[in-house]
Short mmCIF file of C-alpha atoms in Angstrom, two decimals:
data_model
loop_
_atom_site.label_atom_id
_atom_site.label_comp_id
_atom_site.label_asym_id
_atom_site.label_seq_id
_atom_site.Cartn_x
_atom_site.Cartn_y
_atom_site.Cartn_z
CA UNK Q 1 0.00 0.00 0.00
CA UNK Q 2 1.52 3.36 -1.02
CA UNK Q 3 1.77 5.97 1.40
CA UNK Q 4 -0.95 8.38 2.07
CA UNK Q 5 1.55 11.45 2.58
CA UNK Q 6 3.95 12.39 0.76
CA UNK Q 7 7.72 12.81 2.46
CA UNK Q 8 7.61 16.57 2.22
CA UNK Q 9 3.90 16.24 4.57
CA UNK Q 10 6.10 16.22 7.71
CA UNK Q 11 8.04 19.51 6.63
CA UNK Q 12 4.48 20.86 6.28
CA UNK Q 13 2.48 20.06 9.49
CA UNK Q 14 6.02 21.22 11.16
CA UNK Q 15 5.53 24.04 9.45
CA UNK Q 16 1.69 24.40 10.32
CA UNK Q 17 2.38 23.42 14.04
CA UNK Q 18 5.43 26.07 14.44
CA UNK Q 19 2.82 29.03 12.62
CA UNK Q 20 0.18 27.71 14.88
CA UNK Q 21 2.30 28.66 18.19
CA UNK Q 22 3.55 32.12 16.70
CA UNK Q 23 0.02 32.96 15.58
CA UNK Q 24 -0.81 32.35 19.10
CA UNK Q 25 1.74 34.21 21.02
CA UNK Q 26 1.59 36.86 18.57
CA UNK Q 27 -2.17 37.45 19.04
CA UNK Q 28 -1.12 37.57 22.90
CA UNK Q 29 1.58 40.24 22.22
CA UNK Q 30 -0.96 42.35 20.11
CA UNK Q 31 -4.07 42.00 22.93
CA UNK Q 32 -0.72 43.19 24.99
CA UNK Q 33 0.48 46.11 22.83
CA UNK Q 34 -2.30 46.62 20.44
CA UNK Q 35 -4.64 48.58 23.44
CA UNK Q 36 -1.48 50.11 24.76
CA UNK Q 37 -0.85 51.76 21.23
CA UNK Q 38 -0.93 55.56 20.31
CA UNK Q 39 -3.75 54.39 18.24
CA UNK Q 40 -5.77 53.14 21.03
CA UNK Q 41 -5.13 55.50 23.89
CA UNK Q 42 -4.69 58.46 21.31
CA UNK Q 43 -1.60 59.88 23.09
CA UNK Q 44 -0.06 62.37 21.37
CA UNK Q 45 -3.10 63.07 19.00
CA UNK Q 46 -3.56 66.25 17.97
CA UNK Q 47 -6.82 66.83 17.35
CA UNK Q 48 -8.58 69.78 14.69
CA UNK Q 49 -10.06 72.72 16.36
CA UNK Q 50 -12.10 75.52 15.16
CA UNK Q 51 -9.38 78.17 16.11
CA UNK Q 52 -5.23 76.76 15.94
CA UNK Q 53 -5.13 77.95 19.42
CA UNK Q 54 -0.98 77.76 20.41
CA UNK Q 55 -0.45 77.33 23.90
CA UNK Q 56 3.30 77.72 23.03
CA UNK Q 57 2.91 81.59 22.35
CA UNK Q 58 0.29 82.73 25.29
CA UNK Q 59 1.64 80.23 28.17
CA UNK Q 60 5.20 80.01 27.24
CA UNK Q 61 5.75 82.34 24.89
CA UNK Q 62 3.93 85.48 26.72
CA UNK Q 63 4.19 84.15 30.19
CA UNK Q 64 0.58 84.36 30.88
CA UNK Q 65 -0.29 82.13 34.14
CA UNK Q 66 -3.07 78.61 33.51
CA UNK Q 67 -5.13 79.99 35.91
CA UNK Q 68 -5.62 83.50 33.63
CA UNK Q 69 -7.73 81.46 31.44
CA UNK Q 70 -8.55 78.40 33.04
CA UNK Q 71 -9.59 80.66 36.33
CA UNK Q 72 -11.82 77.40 37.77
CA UNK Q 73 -9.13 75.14 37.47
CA UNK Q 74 -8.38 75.51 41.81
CA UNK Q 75 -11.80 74.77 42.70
CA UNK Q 76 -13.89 73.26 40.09
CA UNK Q 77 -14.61 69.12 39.28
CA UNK Q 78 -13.95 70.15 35.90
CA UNK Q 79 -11.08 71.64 34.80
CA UNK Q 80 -13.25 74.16 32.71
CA UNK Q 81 -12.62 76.21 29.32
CA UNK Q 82 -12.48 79.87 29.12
CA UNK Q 83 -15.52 81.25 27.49
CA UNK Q 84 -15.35 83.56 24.67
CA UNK Q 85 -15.25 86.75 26.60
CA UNK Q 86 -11.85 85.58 27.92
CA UNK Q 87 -10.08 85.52 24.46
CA UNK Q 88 -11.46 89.05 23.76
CA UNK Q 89 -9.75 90.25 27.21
CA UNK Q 90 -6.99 90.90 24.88
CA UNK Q 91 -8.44 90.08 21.02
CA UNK Q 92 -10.81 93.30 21.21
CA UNK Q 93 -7.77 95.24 21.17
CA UNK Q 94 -4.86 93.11 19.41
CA UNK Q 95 -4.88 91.09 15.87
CA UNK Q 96 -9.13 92.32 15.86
CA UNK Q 97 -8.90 91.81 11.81
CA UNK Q 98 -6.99 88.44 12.06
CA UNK Q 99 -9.16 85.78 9.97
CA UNK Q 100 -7.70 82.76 12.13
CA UNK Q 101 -9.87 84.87 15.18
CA UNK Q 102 -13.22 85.03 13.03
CA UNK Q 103 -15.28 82.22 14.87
CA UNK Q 104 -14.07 83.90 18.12
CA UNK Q 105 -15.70 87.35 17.00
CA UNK Q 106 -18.63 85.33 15.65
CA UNK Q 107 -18.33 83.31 18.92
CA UNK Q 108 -19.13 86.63 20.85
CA UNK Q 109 -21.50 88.25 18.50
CA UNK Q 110 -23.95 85.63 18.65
CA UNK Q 111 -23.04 84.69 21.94
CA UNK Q 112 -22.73 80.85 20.40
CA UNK Q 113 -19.82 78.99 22.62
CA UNK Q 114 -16.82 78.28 20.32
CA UNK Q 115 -17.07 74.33 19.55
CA UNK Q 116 -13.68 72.87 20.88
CA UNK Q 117 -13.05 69.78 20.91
CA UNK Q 118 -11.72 67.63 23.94
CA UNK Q 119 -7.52 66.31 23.47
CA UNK Q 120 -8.20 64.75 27.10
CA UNK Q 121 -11.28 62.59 27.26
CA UNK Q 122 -11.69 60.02 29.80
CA UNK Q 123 -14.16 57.44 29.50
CA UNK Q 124 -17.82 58.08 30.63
CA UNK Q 125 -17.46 54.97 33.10
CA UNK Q 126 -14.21 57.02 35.12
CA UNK Q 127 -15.37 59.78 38.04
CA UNK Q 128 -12.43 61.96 37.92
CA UNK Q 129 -12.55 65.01 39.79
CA UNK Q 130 -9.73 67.44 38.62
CA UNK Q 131 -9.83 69.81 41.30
CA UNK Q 132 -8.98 67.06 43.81
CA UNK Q 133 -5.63 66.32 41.70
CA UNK Q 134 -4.58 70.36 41.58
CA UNK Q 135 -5.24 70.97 44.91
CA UNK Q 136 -2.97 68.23 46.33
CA UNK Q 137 -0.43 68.86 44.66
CA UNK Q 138 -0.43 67.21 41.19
CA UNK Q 139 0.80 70.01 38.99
CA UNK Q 140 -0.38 70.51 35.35
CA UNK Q 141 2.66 69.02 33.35
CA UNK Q 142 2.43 65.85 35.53
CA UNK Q 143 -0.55 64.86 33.13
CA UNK Q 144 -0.33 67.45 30.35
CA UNK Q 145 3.35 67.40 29.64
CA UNK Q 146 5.00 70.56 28.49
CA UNK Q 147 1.82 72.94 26.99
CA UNK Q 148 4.15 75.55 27.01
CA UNK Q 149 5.87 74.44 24.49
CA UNK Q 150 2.90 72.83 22.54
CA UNK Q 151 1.97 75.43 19.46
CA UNK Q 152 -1.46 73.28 18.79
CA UNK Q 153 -2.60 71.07 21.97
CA UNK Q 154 -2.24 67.39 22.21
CA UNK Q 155 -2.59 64.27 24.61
CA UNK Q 156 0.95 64.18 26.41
CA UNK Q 157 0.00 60.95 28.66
CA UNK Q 158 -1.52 57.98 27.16
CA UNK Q 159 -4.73 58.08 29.81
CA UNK Q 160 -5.17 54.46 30.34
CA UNK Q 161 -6.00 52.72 33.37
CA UNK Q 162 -2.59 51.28 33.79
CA UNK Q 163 -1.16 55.09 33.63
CA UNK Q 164 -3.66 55.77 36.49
CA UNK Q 165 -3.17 53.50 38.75
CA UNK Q 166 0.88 53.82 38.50
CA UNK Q 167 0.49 57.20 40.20
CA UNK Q 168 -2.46 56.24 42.70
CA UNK Q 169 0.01 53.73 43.87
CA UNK Q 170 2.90 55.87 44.42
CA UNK Q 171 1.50 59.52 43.86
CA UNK Q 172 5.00 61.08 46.13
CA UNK Q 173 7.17 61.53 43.08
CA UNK Q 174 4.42 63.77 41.37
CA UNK Q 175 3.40 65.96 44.13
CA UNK Q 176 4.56 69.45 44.59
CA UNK Q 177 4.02 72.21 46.86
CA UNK Q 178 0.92 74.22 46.10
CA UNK Q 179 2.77 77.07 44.88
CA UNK Q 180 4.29 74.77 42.35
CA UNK Q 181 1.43 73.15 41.04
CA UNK Q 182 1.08 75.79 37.90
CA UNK Q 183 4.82 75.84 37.26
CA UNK Q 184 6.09 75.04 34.07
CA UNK Q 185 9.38 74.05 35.05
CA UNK Q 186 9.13 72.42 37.78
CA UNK Q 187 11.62 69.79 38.93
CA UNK Q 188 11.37 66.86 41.30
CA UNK Q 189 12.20 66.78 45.04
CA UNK Q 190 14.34 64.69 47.07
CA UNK Q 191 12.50 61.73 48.68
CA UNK Q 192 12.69 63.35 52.09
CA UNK Q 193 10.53 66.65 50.57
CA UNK Q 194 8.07 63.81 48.75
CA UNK Q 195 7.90 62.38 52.27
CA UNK Q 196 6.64 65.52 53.32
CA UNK Q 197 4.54 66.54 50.61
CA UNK Q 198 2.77 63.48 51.60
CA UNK Q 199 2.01 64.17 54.75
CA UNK Q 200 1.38 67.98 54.12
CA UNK Q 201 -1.81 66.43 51.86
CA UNK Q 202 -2.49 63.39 53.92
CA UNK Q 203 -2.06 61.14 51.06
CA UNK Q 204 -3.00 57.37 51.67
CA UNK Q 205 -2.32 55.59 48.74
CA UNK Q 206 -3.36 52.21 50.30
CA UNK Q 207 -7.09 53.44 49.19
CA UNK Q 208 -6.11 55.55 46.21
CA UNK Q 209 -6.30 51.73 44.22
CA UNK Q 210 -9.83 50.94 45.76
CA UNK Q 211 -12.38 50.62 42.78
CA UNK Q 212 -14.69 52.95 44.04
CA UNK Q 213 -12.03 55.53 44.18
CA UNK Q 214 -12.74 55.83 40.28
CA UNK Q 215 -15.65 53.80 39.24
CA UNK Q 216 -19.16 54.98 41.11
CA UNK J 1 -25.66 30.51 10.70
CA UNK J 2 -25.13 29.66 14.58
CA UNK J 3 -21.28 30.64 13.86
CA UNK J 4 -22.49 33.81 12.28
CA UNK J 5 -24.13 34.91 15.29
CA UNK J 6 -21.61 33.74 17.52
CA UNK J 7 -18.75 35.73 15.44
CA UNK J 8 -21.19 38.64 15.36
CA UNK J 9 -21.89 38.36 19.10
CA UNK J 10 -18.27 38.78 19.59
CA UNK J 11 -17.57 41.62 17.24
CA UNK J 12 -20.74 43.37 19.19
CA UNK J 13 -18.61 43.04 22.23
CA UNK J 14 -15.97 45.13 21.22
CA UNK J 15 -17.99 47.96 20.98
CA UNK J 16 -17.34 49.83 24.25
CA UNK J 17 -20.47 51.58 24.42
CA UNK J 18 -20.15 52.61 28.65
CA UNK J 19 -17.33 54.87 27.27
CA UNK J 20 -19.61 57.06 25.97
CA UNK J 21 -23.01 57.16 27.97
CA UNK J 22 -25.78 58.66 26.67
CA UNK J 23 -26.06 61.61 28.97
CA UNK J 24 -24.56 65.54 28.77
CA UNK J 25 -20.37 65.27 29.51
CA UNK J 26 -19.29 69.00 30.98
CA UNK J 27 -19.89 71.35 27.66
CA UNK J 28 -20.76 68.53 25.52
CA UNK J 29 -23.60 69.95 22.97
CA UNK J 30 -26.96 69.35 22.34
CA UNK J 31 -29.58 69.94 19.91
CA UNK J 32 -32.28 70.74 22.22
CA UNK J 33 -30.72 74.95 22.62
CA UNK J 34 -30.72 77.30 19.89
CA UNK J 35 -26.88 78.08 20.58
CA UNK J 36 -26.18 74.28 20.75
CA UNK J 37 -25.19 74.28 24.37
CA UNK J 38 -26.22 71.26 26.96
CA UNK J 39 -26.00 73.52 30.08
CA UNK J 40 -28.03 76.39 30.50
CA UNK J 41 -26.46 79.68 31.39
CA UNK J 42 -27.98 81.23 34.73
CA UNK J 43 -30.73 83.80 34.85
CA UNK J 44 -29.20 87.49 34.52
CA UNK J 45 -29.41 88.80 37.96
CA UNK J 46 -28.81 85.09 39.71
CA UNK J 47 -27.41 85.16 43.20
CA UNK J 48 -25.31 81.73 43.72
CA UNK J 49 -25.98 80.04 47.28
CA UNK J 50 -23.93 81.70 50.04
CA UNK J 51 -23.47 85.04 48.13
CA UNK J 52 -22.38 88.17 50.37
CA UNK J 53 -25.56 90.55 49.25
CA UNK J 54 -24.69 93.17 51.55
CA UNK J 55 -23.42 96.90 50.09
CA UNK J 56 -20.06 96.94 48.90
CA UNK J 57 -17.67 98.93 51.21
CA UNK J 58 -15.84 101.50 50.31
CA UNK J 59 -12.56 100.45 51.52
CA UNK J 60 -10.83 97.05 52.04
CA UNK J 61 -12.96 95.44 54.67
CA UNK J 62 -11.54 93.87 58.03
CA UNK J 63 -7.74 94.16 58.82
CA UNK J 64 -4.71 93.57 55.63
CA UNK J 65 -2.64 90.67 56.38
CA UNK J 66 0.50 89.16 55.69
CA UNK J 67 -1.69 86.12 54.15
CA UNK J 68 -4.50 88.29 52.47
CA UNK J 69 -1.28 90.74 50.76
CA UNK J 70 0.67 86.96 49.57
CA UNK J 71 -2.67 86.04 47.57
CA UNK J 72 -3.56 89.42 46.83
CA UNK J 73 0.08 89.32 44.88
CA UNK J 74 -0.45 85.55 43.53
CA UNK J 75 -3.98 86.80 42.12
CA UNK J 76 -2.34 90.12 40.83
CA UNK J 77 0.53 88.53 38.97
CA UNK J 78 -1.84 85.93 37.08
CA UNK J 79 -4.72 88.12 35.96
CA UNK J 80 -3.36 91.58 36.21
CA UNK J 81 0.54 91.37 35.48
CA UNK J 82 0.02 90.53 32.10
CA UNK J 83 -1.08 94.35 31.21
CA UNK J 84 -0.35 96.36 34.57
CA UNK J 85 2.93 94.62 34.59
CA UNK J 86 4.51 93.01 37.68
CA UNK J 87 5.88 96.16 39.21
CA UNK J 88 2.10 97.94 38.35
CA UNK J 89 3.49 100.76 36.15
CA UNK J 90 1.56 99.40 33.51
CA UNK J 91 4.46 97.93 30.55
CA UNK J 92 3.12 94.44 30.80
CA UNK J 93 3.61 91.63 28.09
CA UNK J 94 0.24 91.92 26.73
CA UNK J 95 1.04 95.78 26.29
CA UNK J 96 4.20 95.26 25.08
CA UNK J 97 2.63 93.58 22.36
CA UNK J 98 -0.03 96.40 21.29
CA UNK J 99 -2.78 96.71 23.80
CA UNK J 100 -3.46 100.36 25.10
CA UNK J 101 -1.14 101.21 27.72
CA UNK J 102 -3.13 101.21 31.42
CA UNK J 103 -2.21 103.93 33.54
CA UNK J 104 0.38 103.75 35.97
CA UNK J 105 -0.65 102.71 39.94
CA UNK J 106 1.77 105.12 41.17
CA UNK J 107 -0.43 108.10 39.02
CA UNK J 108 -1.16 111.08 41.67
CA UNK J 109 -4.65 110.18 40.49
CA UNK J 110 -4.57 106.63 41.19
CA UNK J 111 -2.61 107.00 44.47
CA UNK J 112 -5.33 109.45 45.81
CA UNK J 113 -8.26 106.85 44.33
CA UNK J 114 -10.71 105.53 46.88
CA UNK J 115 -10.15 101.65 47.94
CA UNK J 116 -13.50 100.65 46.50
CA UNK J 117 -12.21 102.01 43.01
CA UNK J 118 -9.66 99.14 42.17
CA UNK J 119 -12.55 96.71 43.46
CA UNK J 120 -14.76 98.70 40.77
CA UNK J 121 -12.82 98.59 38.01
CA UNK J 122 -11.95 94.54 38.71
CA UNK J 123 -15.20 93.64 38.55
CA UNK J 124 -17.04 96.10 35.96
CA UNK J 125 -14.21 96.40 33.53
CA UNK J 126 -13.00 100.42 32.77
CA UNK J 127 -11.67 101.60 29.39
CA UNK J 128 -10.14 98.96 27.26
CA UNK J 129 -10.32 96.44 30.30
CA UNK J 130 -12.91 93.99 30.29
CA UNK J 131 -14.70 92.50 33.65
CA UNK J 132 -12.74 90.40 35.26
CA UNK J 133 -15.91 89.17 37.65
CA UNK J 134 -16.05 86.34 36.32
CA UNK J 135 -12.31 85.00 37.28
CA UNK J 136 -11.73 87.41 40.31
CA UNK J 137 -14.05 86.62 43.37
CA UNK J 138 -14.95 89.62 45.54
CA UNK J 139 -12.86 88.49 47.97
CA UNK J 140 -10.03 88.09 46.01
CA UNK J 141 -10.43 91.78 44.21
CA UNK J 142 -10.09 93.15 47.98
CA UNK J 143 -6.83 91.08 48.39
CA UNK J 144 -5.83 92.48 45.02
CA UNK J 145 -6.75 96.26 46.06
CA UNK J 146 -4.55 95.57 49.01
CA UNK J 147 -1.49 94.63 46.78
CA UNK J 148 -2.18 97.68 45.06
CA UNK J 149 -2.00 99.42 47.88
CA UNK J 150 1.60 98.38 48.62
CA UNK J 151 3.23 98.55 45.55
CA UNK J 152 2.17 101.95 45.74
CA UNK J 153 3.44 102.41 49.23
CA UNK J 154 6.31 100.82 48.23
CA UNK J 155 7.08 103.05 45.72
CA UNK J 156 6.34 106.05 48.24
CA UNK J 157 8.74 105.31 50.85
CA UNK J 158 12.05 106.78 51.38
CA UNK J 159 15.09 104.39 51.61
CA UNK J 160 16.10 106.88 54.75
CA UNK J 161 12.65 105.19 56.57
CA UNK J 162 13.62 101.55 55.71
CA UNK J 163 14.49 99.05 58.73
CA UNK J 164 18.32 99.12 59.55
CA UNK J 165 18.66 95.49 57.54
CA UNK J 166 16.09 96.08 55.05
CA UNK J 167 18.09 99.08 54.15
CA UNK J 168 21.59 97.05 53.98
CA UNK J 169 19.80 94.38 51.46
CA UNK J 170 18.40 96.99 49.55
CA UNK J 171 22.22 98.95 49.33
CA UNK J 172 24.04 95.61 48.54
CA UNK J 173 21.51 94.56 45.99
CA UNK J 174 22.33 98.30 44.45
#
């Protein structure tokens, strides 16, 4: 009786068998990677807006403080957008025939909010309460990187759970004294003034990773 | 069919629908306004809870301190450095780059102003200088007033009248 196989059949389901095991461990190293990816946490997206607005020039450039515009930012949940009005603090009196500042004019002519759209966007399923991070101490670059040097705005951190939770369980090396919490240059302390900084908030980070911290 | 269902079961999972919920996010928009907003702007005239309705004095109320002057200064240097400038004679950044040039604080007319003037023009605006009501809290536009006040002292006070070592600082920093 002649063989059912051919010789070159063993090459083959070696073949099949090795693919079968890379296949395998590569769909493990994408379920790995794949959600960690720029694509899926959108870090460092830059996303269109209705006016380029460059924090580069007004923050870094010009020197002007967060807190000018973003005046809620100490107290509020929600970090908070300047409305129109703000802009034209300075834009009724400087670059007033500029087209990239149209919708801002039309903004405050027909008293329609400017429609910009949110680079940091946490899923609906995540309380987050950004006041509580600014008033103990995390400072704005901890999460948004360097806007002062960012000419259109983008996602510095990549916003995932994982990036969370690495700070809720050691939050010392980001915390700064609250008169450093708006500084742009800002440089970490030793671990003796983190000590401190921790107890100056009263920072327990053994509940910082309890579920209901986030999710409730 | 059964594995068609299954396979479409599965894709259905990946949809992660609790990211977005369908409710109102902070300024998310909404078709139900005219000017597209979800949240409705308060009545003109609204008084939030815990509002101080009583007349506005006319000078700083209750004792300066050390801690009122340190956020009077913090509050000056973030919303009115940029055109007063830091040292309040009025070459800030935002002038230096066109806008009309405020007066100086150390103006005989300024100097001889009325507390409740500063407080006035922080919250209603004067000139080319919009409200700043909306950012400042009455409370803070006092603490501002008060920094005001001592730059201008500052400014007022002969080196001869200076503390024995604030005078040495001040000569080796010359």
């Amino acid at each position: 009786m002649p063989q059912i196989f051919p010789e070159a059949a063993n090459g083959i389901a070696r073949l099949v068998l090795w693919a079968a095991l890379v296949a395998v461990l590569g769909l493990v190293a994408l379920s790995v990677l794949l959600p960690r990816s720029d694509m899926f946490t959108g870090q460092d997206r830059i996303l269109a807006q209705p006016v380029p607005f460059s924090h580069q020039h007004h923050a870094g450039g010009l020197g002007i403080d967060c807190r000018y515009c973003h005046a809620a930012v100490e107290q509020s949940a929600f970090a908070g957008m300047p409305p129109t009005e703000t802009c034209m603090t300075c834009h009724s009196q400087l670059w007033t025939r500029a087209e990239m500042l149209d919708p801002v004019r039309q903004s405050l002519a027909t008293g329609t909010p400017l429609r910009w759209n949110r680079v940091h966007d946490l899923a609906d399923y995540v309380y987050f309460n950004h006041g509580a991070h600014v008033s103990n101490g995390v400072g704005c670059t901890t999460c948004h990187g360097a806007v002062d040097e960012m000419p259109l705005m983008r996602q510095a951190a990549p916003l995932t759970m994982e990036w969370c939770l690495d700070c809720h369980r050691d939050p010392a090396p980001n915390l700064r004294p609250p008169e450093a919490v708006f500084a742009t240059d800002w440089r970490r302390g030793s671990e003796a003034e983190q000590a401190a900084l921790m107890g100056r908030y009263d920072i327990h980070p053994e509940t910082m990773t309890d579920c209901n911290v986030c999710h409730r | 069919m059964k594995r068609a269902a299954l396979l479409l079961l599965l894709l259905a999972a990946c949809r992660q629908e609790m990211d977005e919920m369908p409710r109102h996010e902070f300024y998310e928009p909404s078709d139900h306004f005219a000017n597209g907003m979800s949240a409705r702007p308060p009545v003109p005239g609204t008084v939030a809870r815990g509002d101080d309705l009583s007349p506005v004095p006319d000078e700083i109320p209750g004792p300066v301190t050390r801690a009122m002057l340190d956020r009077g200064q913090e509050r000056y240097d973030i919303y009115c450095a940029p055109c007063h400038g830091i040292d309040g004679r009025g070459h800030g950044m935002v002038v230096q780059r066109g806008f009309p040039q405020p007066p100086s604080y150390f103006d005989p007319r300024l100097v001889a102003a009325p507390d409740r003037h500063f407080y006035d023009v922080i919250t209603g605006g004067y000139g080319a200088m919009y409200s700043y009501a909306a950012r400042v809290t009455p409370a803070d536009r006092w603490a501002i007033t008060a920094y005001i006040r001592a730059l201008q002292f500052a400014q007022s006070v002969p080196v001869s009248a200076l503390p024995e070592d604030m005078r040495a600082a001040l000569e080796t920093e010359r």
